[in-house]
PDB file of C-alpha atoms and ligand atoms in Angstrom:
ATOM      1  CA  MET L   1      -0.355   0.023   0.169  1.00 78.00           C
ATOM      2  CA  LYS L   2       1.495   3.496  -0.923  1.00 87.00           C
ATOM      3  CA  ILE L   3       1.788   6.110   1.484  1.00 96.00           C
ATOM      4  CA  ASN L   4      -0.059   9.155   1.066  1.00 97.00           C
ATOM      5  CA  LYS L   5      -0.141  10.986   4.682  1.00 98.00           C
ATOM      6  CA  CYS L   6       2.812  12.075   6.705  1.00 98.00           C
ATOM      7  CA  LEU L   7       1.890  13.315  10.656  1.00 98.00           C
ATOM      8  CA  PHE L   8       4.102  16.151  12.199  1.00 98.00           C
ATOM      9  CA  PRO L   9       3.703  15.267  15.936  1.00 98.00           C
ATOM     10  CA  ALA L  10       4.367  19.080  17.274  1.00 97.00           C
ATOM     11  CA  ALA L  11       2.351  19.314  20.375  1.00 96.00           C
ATOM     12  CA  GLY L  12       5.734  19.262  22.607  1.00 93.00           C
ATOM     13  CA  TYR L  13       6.731  22.028  24.866  1.00 92.00           C
ATOM     14  CA  GLY L  14      10.351  22.788  23.508  1.00 93.00           C
ATOM     15  CA  THR L  15      11.364  23.327  27.077  1.00 94.00           C
ATOM     16  CA  ARG L  16      15.137  23.520  25.782  1.00 96.00           C
ATOM     17  CA  PHE L  17      14.413  26.820  24.122  1.00 96.00           C
ATOM     18  CA  LEU L  18      13.076  28.665  26.903  1.00 96.00           C
ATOM     19  CA  PRO L  19      12.062  31.278  26.785  1.00 97.00           C
ATOM     20  CA  ALA L  20      11.821  31.385  22.993  1.00 95.00           C
ATOM     21  CA  THR L  21       9.398  28.792  22.823  1.00 95.00           C
ATOM     22  CA  LYS L  22       7.116  30.408  25.792  1.00 94.00           C
ATOM     23  CA  ALA L  23       4.845  31.745  22.931  1.00 93.00           C
ATOM     24  CA  THR L  24       6.788  30.233  19.489  1.00 95.00           C
ATOM     25  CA  PRO L  25       5.973  26.809  18.730  1.00 96.00           C
ATOM     26  CA  LYS L  26       9.869  25.065  18.817  1.00 96.00           C
ATOM     27  CA  GLU L  27       8.914  23.924  15.217  1.00 97.00           C
ATOM     28  CA  MET L  28       8.641  27.314  14.022  1.00 97.00           C
ATOM     29  CA  LEU L  29      12.237  28.371  14.977  1.00 97.00           C
ATOM     30  CA  PRO L  30      13.765  29.258  11.477  1.00 97.00           C
ATOM     31  CA  ILE L  31      17.189  27.995  10.479  1.00 97.00           C
ATOM     32  CA  LEU L  32      18.125  30.944   7.979  1.00 96.00           C
ATOM     33  CA  THR L  33      15.000  31.729   6.999  1.00 94.00           C
ATOM     34  CA  LYS L  34      12.451  28.780   6.806  1.00 96.00           C
ATOM     35  CA  PRO L  35      11.023  27.299   9.879  1.00 97.00           C
ATOM     36  CA  LEU L  36      11.899  23.781  10.914  1.00 98.00           C
ATOM     37  CA  ILE L  37       8.424  22.698   9.891  1.00 98.00           C
ATOM     38  CA  GLN L  38       8.709  23.784   6.486  1.00 97.00           C
ATOM     39  CA  TYR L  39      12.004  21.675   5.885  1.00 97.00           C
ATOM     40  CA  GLY L  40      10.074  18.629   7.168  1.00 97.00           C
ATOM     41  CA  VAL L  41       6.972  19.477   4.805  1.00 98.00           C
ATOM     42  CA  GLU L  42       9.523  19.864   1.925  1.00 96.00           C
ATOM     43  CA  GLU L  43      11.072  16.699   2.750  1.00 97.00           C
ATOM     44  CA  ALA L  44       7.879  14.665   2.635  1.00 97.00           C
ATOM     45  CA  VAL L  45       6.452  16.556  -0.518  1.00 97.00           C
ATOM     46  CA  GLU L  46      10.178  14.941  -2.342  1.00 95.00           C
ATOM     47  CA  ALA L  47       8.760  11.529  -0.977  1.00 96.00           C
ATOM     48  CA  GLY L  48       5.673  12.255  -3.292  1.00 96.00           C
ATOM     49  CA  ILE L  49       3.624  12.774   0.184  1.00 98.00           C
ATOM     50  CA  ARG L  50       0.899  15.632  -0.354  1.00 97.00           C
ATOM     51  CA  THR L  51      -1.299  15.303   2.699  1.00 98.00           C
ATOM     52  CA  MET L  52       0.015  16.467   5.874  1.00 98.00           C
ATOM     53  CA  ALA L  53      -1.258  15.989   9.687  1.00 98.00           C
ATOM     54  CA  ILE L  54      -0.277  18.204  12.267  1.00 98.00           C
ATOM     55  CA  VAL L  55      -0.485  16.833  15.966  1.00 98.00           C
ATOM     56  CA  THR L  56      -0.675  20.584  17.360  1.00 96.00           C
ATOM     57  CA  GLY L  57      -1.282  21.593  21.298  1.00 93.00           C
ATOM     58  CA  ARG L  58      -1.587  24.810  23.191  1.00 89.00           C
ATOM     59  CA  GLY L  59       0.447  27.825  21.843  1.00 88.00           C
ATOM     60  CA  LYS L  60       0.736  26.387  18.286  1.00 93.00           C
ATOM     61  CA  ARG L  61      -1.368  28.322  16.004  1.00 93.00           C
ATOM     62  CA  ALA L  62       1.495  29.949  14.307  1.00 96.00           C
ATOM     63  CA  ILE L  63       2.067  26.573  12.543  1.00 97.00           C
ATOM     64  CA  GLU L  64      -1.387  26.974  10.904  1.00 96.00           C
ATOM     65  CA  ASP L  65      -0.908  30.571   9.843  1.00 95.00           C
ATOM     66  CA  HIS L  66       2.633  29.580   8.443  1.00 96.00           C
ATOM     67  CA  PHE L  67       0.643  27.261   6.095  1.00 96.00           C
ATOM     68  CA  ASP L  68      -2.224  29.493   4.897  1.00 94.00           C
ATOM     69  CA  ILE L  69      -2.041  32.370   2.670  1.00 89.00           C
ATOM     70  CA  SER L  70      -1.115  35.739   4.296  1.00 86.00           C
ATOM     71  CA  TYR L  71      -3.441  38.171   2.040  1.00 85.00           C
ATOM     72  CA  GLU L  72      -2.479  41.369   3.621  1.00 88.00           C
ATOM     73  CA  LEU L  73       1.245  40.478   3.603  1.00 88.00           C
ATOM     74  CA  GLU L  74       1.203  39.417  -0.011  1.00 85.00           C
ATOM     75  CA  HIS L  75      -1.012  42.036  -1.359  1.00 87.00           C
ATOM     76  CA  GLN L  76       2.111  44.312   0.319  1.00 87.00           C
ATOM     77  CA  ILE L  77       4.909  42.863  -1.537  1.00 87.00           C
ATOM     78  CA  LYS L  78       3.145  41.761  -5.046  1.00 86.00           C
ATOM     79  CA  GLY L  79       5.155  42.504  -7.972  1.00 86.00           C
ATOM     80  CA  GLY L  80       8.361  43.665  -5.434  1.00 85.00           C
ATOM     81  CA  SER L  81      11.376  42.116  -5.161  1.00 85.00           C
ATOM     82  CA  LYS L  82      10.440  40.573  -2.240  1.00 87.00           C
ATOM     83  CA  GLU L  83       7.497  38.496  -3.684  1.00 85.00           C
ATOM     84  CA  ALA L  84       9.871  35.467  -4.656  1.00 85.00           C
ATOM     85  CA  LEU L  85      10.885  35.016  -1.101  1.00 87.00           C
ATOM     86  CA  LEU L  86       7.386  33.327  -0.336  1.00 86.00           C
ATOM     87  CA  SER L  87       7.675  31.080  -3.609  1.00 86.00           C
ATOM     88  CA  GLU L  88       8.705  28.219  -2.016  1.00 90.00           C
ATOM     89  CA  ILE L  89       5.616  28.370   0.654  1.00 92.00           C
ATOM     90  CA  ARG L  90       3.609  29.173  -1.666  1.00 90.00           C
ATOM     91  CA  SER L  91       4.205  25.829  -3.821  1.00 92.00           C
ATOM     92  CA  LEU L  92       4.003  24.200  -1.116  1.00 94.00           C
ATOM     93  CA  ILE L  93       0.444  25.510   0.434  1.00 95.00           C
ATOM     94  CA  GLY L  94      -0.393  25.027  -3.526  1.00 94.00           C
ATOM     95  CA  GLN L  95       0.259  21.271  -3.326  1.00 95.00           C
ATOM     96  CA  CYS L  96      -0.536  20.055   0.134  1.00 97.00           C
ATOM     97  CA  THR L  97      -3.295  20.228   2.262  1.00 97.00           C
ATOM     98  CA  PHE L  98      -2.915  20.676   5.839  1.00 98.00           C
ATOM     99  CA  SER L  99      -5.153  19.131   8.670  1.00 98.00           C
ATOM    100  CA  TYR L 100      -4.538  19.204  12.587  1.00 98.00           C
ATOM    101  CA  THR L 101      -5.733  18.130  15.642  1.00 97.00           C
ATOM    102  CA  ARG L 102      -4.703  19.055  19.116  1.00 97.00           C
ATOM    103  CA  GLN L 103      -2.908  17.047  21.853  1.00 96.00           C
ATOM    104  CA  ILE L 104      -4.553  17.955  25.127  1.00 95.00           C
ATOM    105  CA  GLU L 105      -2.011  16.618  27.559  1.00 93.00           C
ATOM    106  CA  MET L 106       1.322  16.172  26.567  1.00 93.00           C
ATOM    107  CA  ARG L 107       1.737  12.609  27.556  1.00 95.00           C
ATOM    108  CA  GLY L 108       4.769  11.543  24.904  1.00 96.00           C
ATOM    109  CA  LEU L 109       5.739  11.071  21.524  1.00 97.00           C
ATOM    110  CA  GLY L 110       3.537   7.638  21.398  1.00 98.00           C
ATOM    111  CA  HIS L 111       0.701   9.426  22.914  1.00 98.00           C
ATOM    112  CA  ALA L 112       0.995  12.431  20.210  1.00 98.00           C
ATOM    113  CA  ILE L 113       1.182   9.730  17.562  1.00 98.00           C
ATOM    114  CA  LEU L 114      -2.043   8.111  18.541  1.00 98.00           C
ATOM    115  CA  THR L 115      -3.700  11.589  18.887  1.00 98.00           C
ATOM    116  CA  GLY L 116      -3.005  11.769  15.100  1.00 98.00           C
ATOM    117  CA  GLU L 117      -5.076   8.327  14.312  1.00 98.00           C
ATOM    118  CA  THR L 118      -7.999  10.638  13.605  1.00 98.00           C
ATOM    119  CA  LEU L 119      -6.377  12.631  10.541  1.00 98.00           C
ATOM    120  CA  ILE L 120      -4.306   9.280   9.329  1.00 98.00           C
ATOM    121  CA  GLY L 121      -7.217   6.162   9.468  1.00 97.00           C
ATOM    122  CA  ASP L 122      -6.440   2.955   8.578  1.00 97.00           C
ATOM    123  CA  GLU L 123      -3.110   3.518   6.332  1.00 97.00           C
ATOM    124  CA  PRO L 124       0.015   3.209   6.782  1.00 98.00           C
ATOM    125  CA  PHE L 125       2.050   6.347   7.149  1.00 98.00           C
ATOM    126  CA  ALA L 126       5.005   8.520   7.430  1.00 98.00           C
ATOM    127  CA  VAL L 127       6.229  10.288  10.743  1.00 98.00           C
ATOM    128  CA  VAL L 128       8.675  13.147  10.628  1.00 98.00           C
ATOM    129  CA  LEU L 129      10.017  15.067  13.382  1.00 98.00           C
ATOM    130  CA  ALA L 130      10.367  18.291  12.411  1.00 97.00           C
ATOM    131  CA  ASP L 131      13.349  19.321  15.281  1.00 96.00           C
ATOM    132  CA  ASP L 132      15.279  16.201  13.370  1.00 97.00           C
ATOM    133  CA  LEU L 133      16.319  17.787  10.467  1.00 97.00           C
ATOM    134  CA  CYS L 134      17.754  16.081   7.579  1.00 96.00           C
ATOM    135  CA  SER L 135      19.996  17.045   4.574  1.00 91.00           C
ATOM    136  CA  ASN L 136      20.988  14.934   1.602  1.00 88.00           C
ATOM    137  CA  GLY L 137      20.567  16.691  -1.363  1.00 79.00           C
ATOM    138  CA  ASP L 138      17.276  15.130  -3.396  1.00 75.00           C
ATOM    139  CA  ASP L 139      17.424  11.837  -2.171  1.00 90.00           C
ATOM    140  CA  GLY L 140      16.043  12.867   1.511  1.00 94.00           C
ATOM    141  CA  VAL L 141      15.696  10.609   4.344  1.00 97.00           C
ATOM    142  CA  LEU L 142      11.827   9.828   3.805  1.00 97.00           C
ATOM    143  CA  LYS L 143      12.299   9.344   0.343  1.00 96.00           C
ATOM    144  CA  GLN L 144      14.947   6.332   1.060  1.00 96.00           C
ATOM    145  CA  MET L 145      12.736   5.132   3.383  1.00 97.00           C
ATOM    146  CA  MET L 146       9.955   4.773   1.270  1.00 97.00           C
ATOM    147  CA  GLU L 147      12.136   2.541  -0.902  1.00 96.00           C
ATOM    148  CA  VAL L 148      12.936   0.385   2.387  1.00 96.00           C
ATOM    149  CA  TYR L 149       9.275   0.509   3.135  1.00 97.00           C
ATOM    150  CA  ASP L 150       8.302  -0.810  -0.679  1.00 96.00           C
ATOM    151  CA  ARG L 151      10.499  -3.515  -0.463  1.00 94.00           C
ATOM    152  CA  TYR L 152       9.674  -5.056   3.377  1.00 96.00           C
ATOM    153  CA  GLN L 153       5.656  -3.562   3.613  1.00 96.00           C
ATOM    154  CA  CYS L 154       6.512  -2.882   7.264  1.00 97.00           C
ATOM    155  CA  SER L 155       6.906  -0.513  10.100  1.00 98.00           C
ATOM    156  CA  ILE L 156      10.511   1.442   9.102  1.00 98.00           C
ATOM    157  CA  VAL L 157      12.532   3.417  11.820  1.00 98.00           C
ATOM    158  CA  ALA L 158      15.469   5.472  10.541  1.00 98.00           C
ATOM    159  CA  ILE L 159      19.029   5.028  12.359  1.00 98.00           C
ATOM    160  CA  GLU L 160      22.199   6.523  13.184  1.00 97.00           C
ATOM    161  CA  GLU L 161      25.437   5.734  14.473  1.00 96.00           C
ATOM    162  CA  ILE L 162      25.955   7.513  17.649  1.00 96.00           C
ATOM    163  CA  PRO L 163      28.833   7.953  20.345  1.00 95.00           C
ATOM    164  CA  LEU L 164      27.974   5.361  23.444  1.00 94.00           C
ATOM    165  CA  ASP L 165      27.710   8.107  26.021  1.00 94.00           C
ATOM    166  CA  GLN L 166      24.428   9.884  24.050  1.00 95.00           C
ATOM    167  CA  THR L 167      22.474   6.555  24.019  1.00 96.00           C
ATOM    168  CA  HIS L 168      20.311   8.176  26.891  1.00 95.00           C
ATOM    169  CA  LYS L 169      18.791  10.706  24.584  1.00 94.00           C
ATOM    170  CA  TYR L 170      17.388   8.166  21.955  1.00 95.00           C
ATOM    171  CA  GLY L 171      15.564   4.912  21.021  1.00 95.00           C
ATOM    172  CA  VAL L 172      18.422   2.252  20.922  1.00 97.00           C
ATOM    173  CA  ILE L 173      17.920  -0.816  18.697  1.00 97.00           C
ATOM    174  CA  ALA L 174      18.932  -4.299  18.375  1.00 97.00           C
ATOM    175  CA  GLY L 175      18.737  -5.788  15.238  1.00 96.00           C
ATOM    176  CA  ASP L 176      20.032  -8.598  12.065  1.00 95.00           C
ATOM    177  CA  LEU L 177      21.634  -7.398   8.879  1.00 95.00           C
ATOM    178  CA  VAL L 178      19.169  -8.605   6.518  1.00 93.00           C
ATOM    179  CA  ASP L 179      19.650  -9.346   2.580  1.00 79.00           C
ATOM    180  CA  ASN L 180      23.317  -8.950   2.536  1.00 78.00           C
ATOM    181  CA  THR L 181      23.114  -5.151   2.952  1.00 80.00           C
ATOM    182  CA  ASN L 182      24.861  -2.989   5.070  1.00 79.00           C
ATOM    183  CA  ASP L 183      22.373  -0.617   6.218  1.00 93.00           C
ATOM    184  CA  THR L 184      19.219  -2.949   7.048  1.00 96.00           C
ATOM    185  CA  TYR L 185      18.205  -4.610   9.714  1.00 97.00           C
ATOM    186  CA  ARG L 186      15.421  -6.631  11.318  1.00 97.00           C
ATOM    187  CA  VAL L 187      14.944  -5.138  14.638  1.00 97.00           C
ATOM    188  CA  THR L 188      15.131  -7.637  17.634  1.00 97.00           C
ATOM    189  CA  ASP L 189      15.208  -5.265  20.421  1.00 96.00           C
ATOM    190  CA  MET L 190      14.722  -1.630  20.946  1.00 95.00           C
ATOM    191  CA  VAL L 191      15.465   0.288  24.106  1.00 94.00           C
ATOM    192  CA  GLU L 192      14.149   3.759  25.370  1.00 93.00           C
ATOM    193  CA  LYS L 193      16.846   6.188  26.354  1.00 94.00           C
ATOM    194  CA  PRO L 194      19.373   3.656  27.970  1.00 95.00           C
ATOM    195  CA  GLU L 195      22.092   4.234  30.016  1.00 95.00           C
ATOM    196  CA  PRO L 196      25.346   3.296  27.998  1.00 95.00           C
ATOM    197  CA  LYS L 197      25.778   0.200  30.257  1.00 94.00           C
ATOM    198  CA  ASP L 198      22.073  -1.091  29.151  1.00 94.00           C
ATOM    199  CA  ALA L 199      22.296  -0.266  25.493  1.00 96.00           C
ATOM    200  CA  PRO L 200      22.251  -3.518  23.204  1.00 95.00           C
ATOM    201  CA  THR L 201      24.093  -0.939  20.394  1.00 96.00           C
ATOM    202  CA  ASN L 202      25.088   2.371  19.631  1.00 96.00           C
ATOM    203  CA  MET L 203      22.054   2.633  16.675  1.00 97.00           C
ATOM    204  CA  ALA L 204      20.101   5.164  17.625  1.00 97.00           C
ATOM    205  CA  ILE L 205      16.616   5.991  16.165  1.00 98.00           C
ATOM    206  CA  ILE L 206      16.052   9.002  14.807  1.00 98.00           C
ATOM    207  CA  GLY L 207      12.869  10.952  14.113  1.00 98.00           C
ATOM    208  CA  ARG L 208      11.915   9.536  10.601  1.00 98.00           C
ATOM    209  CA  TYR L 209       9.489   6.721  10.861  1.00 98.00           C
ATOM    210  CA  ILE L 210       6.921   4.827   8.360  1.00 98.00           C
ATOM    211  CA  LEU L 211       4.138   3.098  10.732  1.00 98.00           C
ATOM    212  CA  THR L 212       1.728   0.051   9.928  1.00 98.00           C
ATOM    213  CA  PRO L 213      -1.686   1.722  11.286  1.00 98.00           C
ATOM    214  CA  ASP L 214      -1.842  -1.620  13.669  1.00 98.00           C
ATOM    215  CA  ILE L 215       0.412   0.752  15.723  1.00 98.00           C
ATOM    216  CA  PHE L 216      -2.648   2.525  16.557  1.00 98.00           C
ATOM    217  CA  ASN L 217      -4.069  -0.368  18.610  1.00 98.00           C
ATOM    218  CA  ILE L 218      -0.363  -1.285  19.976  1.00 98.00           C
ATOM    219  CA  LEU L 219      -0.389   2.654  21.560  1.00 98.00           C
ATOM    220  CA  ARG L 220      -3.770   2.092  22.659  1.00 97.00           C
ATOM    221  CA  ASP L 221      -2.578  -0.479  25.088  1.00 97.00           C
ATOM    222  CA  THR L 222       1.081   0.817  25.923  1.00 96.00           C
ATOM    223  CA  LYS L 223       1.540   1.884  29.085  1.00 95.00           C
ATOM    224  CA  PRO L 224       3.685   5.012  30.042  1.00 94.00           C
ATOM    225  CA  GLY L 225       7.647   3.605  30.016  1.00 92.00           C
ATOM    226  CA  LYS L 226      10.292   5.843  30.408  1.00 91.00           C
ATOM    227  CA  GLY L 227       9.930   9.282  31.838  1.00 91.00           C
ATOM    228  CA  GLY L 228       6.549   8.522  32.601  1.00 94.00           C
ATOM    229  CA  GLU L 229       5.459   9.692  28.866  1.00 95.00           C
ATOM    230  CA  ILE L 230       3.546   6.939  26.063  1.00 96.00           C
ATOM    231  CA  GLN L 231       6.655   5.844  24.249  1.00 96.00           C
ATOM    232  CA  ILE L 232       6.306   5.268  20.318  1.00 97.00           C
ATOM    233  CA  THR L 233       9.648   2.935  21.159  1.00 96.00           C
ATOM    234  CA  ASP L 234       7.653   0.221  23.180  1.00 96.00           C
ATOM    235  CA  ALA L 235       4.951   0.051  20.950  1.00 97.00           C
ATOM    236  CA  LEU L 236       7.070  -0.693  18.207  1.00 97.00           C
ATOM    237  CA  LEU L 237       8.834  -3.269  20.318  1.00 97.00           C
ATOM    238  CA  GLU L 238       5.684  -5.117  20.019  1.00 97.00           C
ATOM    239  CA  GLN L 239       5.727  -5.275  16.502  1.00 98.00           C
ATOM    240  CA  ALA L 240       9.636  -5.846  16.269  1.00 97.00           C
ATOM    241  CA  LYS L 241       8.858  -8.848  18.690  1.00 96.00           C
ATOM    242  CA  GLN L 242       6.752 -10.304  15.572  1.00 96.00           C
ATOM    243  CA  GLY L 243       9.259  -9.609  13.083  1.00 96.00           C
ATOM    244  CA  ARG L 244       7.792  -6.613  11.795  1.00 97.00           C
ATOM    245  CA  VAL L 245      10.188  -3.551  12.286  1.00 98.00           C
ATOM    246  CA  ILE L 246      12.973  -2.687   9.733  1.00 98.00           C
ATOM    247  CA  ALA L 247      15.898  -0.237  10.969  1.00 98.00           C
ATOM    248  CA  TYR L 248      17.591   1.518   8.180  1.00 97.00           C
ATOM    249  CA  LYS L 249      20.570   3.434   8.291  1.00 97.00           C
ATOM    250  CA  PHE L 250      19.800   6.375   6.355  1.00 96.00           C
ATOM    251  CA  LYS L 251      22.420   8.271   4.119  1.00 95.00           C
ATOM    252  CA  GLY L 252      22.859  11.930   4.647  1.00 95.00           C
ATOM    253  CA  ARG L 253      23.077  13.943   7.441  1.00 95.00           C
ATOM    254  CA  ARG L 254      20.530  14.811  10.489  1.00 97.00           C
ATOM    255  CA  PHE L 255      20.867  17.615  12.994  1.00 97.00           C
ATOM    256  CA  ASP L 256      19.437  17.777  16.321  1.00 97.00           C
ATOM    257  CA  CYS L 257      17.464  20.925  16.581  1.00 97.00           C
ATOM    258  CA  GLY L 258      15.890  20.372  19.497  1.00 96.00           C
ATOM    259  CA  SER L 259      19.493  20.841  20.974  1.00 96.00           C
ATOM    260  CA  ILE L 260      20.841  24.299  20.985  1.00 96.00           C
ATOM    261  CA  ASP L 261      24.397  22.056  19.896  1.00 97.00           C
ATOM    262  CA  GLY L 262      22.402  20.801  17.181  1.00 97.00           C
ATOM    263  CA  PHE L 263      20.385  24.136  15.605  1.00 98.00           C
ATOM    264  CA  VAL L 264      23.723  26.155  15.873  1.00 98.00           C
ATOM    265  CA  GLU L 265      25.274  23.427  14.102  1.00 97.00           C
ATOM    266  CA  ALA L 266      22.419  23.353  11.438  1.00 97.00           C
ATOM    267  CA  THR L 267      22.397  27.048  10.848  1.00 97.00           C
ATOM    268  CA  ASN L 268      25.768  27.008  10.067  1.00 96.00           C
ATOM    269  CA  TYR L 269      26.204  23.940   7.922  1.00 95.00           C
ATOM    270  CA  PHE L 270      22.802  25.695   6.025  1.00 94.00           C
ATOM    271  CA  TYR L 271      24.274  29.235   5.808  1.00 94.00           C
ATOM    272  CA  LYS L 272      27.901  27.924   4.047  1.00 89.00           C
ATOM    273  CA  GLY L 273      25.505  25.781   1.909  1.00 81.00           C
ATOM    274  CA  SER L 274      23.841  28.755   0.583  1.00 67.00           C
ATOM    275  CA  TYR L 275      26.614  31.446  -0.054  1.00 56.00           C
TER     276      TYR L 275
HETATM  277  P1  UTP K 301      10.844  16.307  22.529  1.00 51.48           P
HETATM  278  O1  UTP K 301      11.327  15.146  23.114  1.00 51.48           O
HETATM  279  O2  UTP K 301      11.978  16.801  21.790  1.00 51.48           O
HETATM  280  O3  UTP K 301      10.234  17.125  23.337  1.00 51.48           O
HETATM  281  O4  UTP K 301      10.115  15.506  21.411  1.00 51.48           O
HETATM  282  P2  UTP K 301       9.858  18.453  23.195  1.00 51.48           P
HETATM  283  O5  UTP K 301       8.583  18.879  24.513  1.00 51.48           O
HETATM  284  O6  UTP K 301       9.306  19.044  21.852  1.00 51.48           O
HETATM  285  O7  UTP K 301      10.926  19.486  23.880  1.00 51.48           O
HETATM  286  P3  UTP K 301      12.274  19.837  25.392  1.00 51.48           P
HETATM  287  O8  UTP K 301      12.393  18.622  25.554  1.00 51.48           O
HETATM  288  O9  UTP K 301      10.761  20.098  26.189  1.00 51.48           O
HETATM  289  O10 UTP K 301      12.742  20.744  24.655  1.00 51.48           O
HETATM  290  C1  UTP K 301       9.961  15.158  20.578  1.00 51.48           C
HETATM  291  C2  UTP K 301       9.033  15.145  19.467  1.00 51.48           C
HETATM  292  O11 UTP K 301       7.700  14.419  19.876  1.00 51.48           O
HETATM  293  C3  UTP K 301       6.757  16.011  19.717  1.00 51.48           C
HETATM  294  C4  UTP K 301       7.584  17.118  19.886  1.00 51.48           C
HETATM  295  O12 UTP K 301       6.850  18.321  19.417  1.00 51.48           O
HETATM  296  C5  UTP K 301       8.920  16.511  19.078  1.00 51.48           C
HETATM  297  O13 UTP K 301       8.653  16.875  17.789  1.00 51.48           O
HETATM  298  N1  UTP K 301       5.910  15.426  20.920  1.00 51.48           N
HETATM  299  C6  UTP K 301       6.398  15.240  22.216  1.00 51.48           C
HETATM  300  C7  UTP K 301       4.653  15.513  20.744  1.00 51.48           C
HETATM  301  O14 UTP K 301       3.970  16.052  20.138  1.00 51.48           O
HETATM  302  N2  UTP K 301       3.600  15.190  22.334  1.00 51.48           N
HETATM  303  C8  UTP K 301       4.334  15.206  23.474  1.00 51.48           C
HETATM  304  O15 UTP K 301       3.865  14.860  24.344  1.00 51.48           O
HETATM  305  C9  UTP K 301       5.442  14.858  23.234  1.00 51.48           C
END
């Protein structure tokens, strides 16, 4: 089955960026002139997706306004040199539909994904965490993952090797290489934010997923885990036990823009690339 929809969980508080995120969604923080979530939507479009489903929360209205026409502004700059600055976002608005639902209580990423069920329905879907900004020319990470999904028809997680002392920040997998590839694993175990001594490997899940819709029923039964939050890693482990999760070591670079270091690194990287 084709992947037609992309879910963007964007309800988190973004406390690491306070006070900037007091009244501005973390997903609207810009790398150069483009907000993080716009990069995510562009990556989904490049992967052939046109239906964007966004899980928001209180104080996140700016996301909806961003993916809408701003008549007054557009009227003001029409015909001038600045009009071109809106061409990318206009093109996205023209090609895609955007729908929204609110997560009322921030009970974790797994809970945010479950909240998105109403927008996704009973079909496989992609998930992008906009604060993980990925860059790989035209062959974006989600596009790469679509090819893996076409082959295996089960849930896919994007992974990256990280320094062992960083495992406490990620979901970490263990798996068996499949089909003589050197980048694709069938997942056998997953642990959310383990201490290095408890980590099965140094292969960490980043903010890109393709999920089969049975994940919703699993999430409904998933108890709060690490940090008292409903963790997508715990739900995925249930699918992994049935051999239905593939981990894919993606090509490209990822910046953790949910952290200040990663945000600054991405800003420098994109700045250098743009001049
Ligand atoms: P983070 O772990 O980065 O949390 O969430 P956060 O609240 O955004 O940021 P900090 O840690 O307070 O600085 C990972 C992703 O999951 C979403 C976030 O919006 C982010 O995209 N999320 C997390 C939700 O949508 N709802 C939640 O309840 C938790």
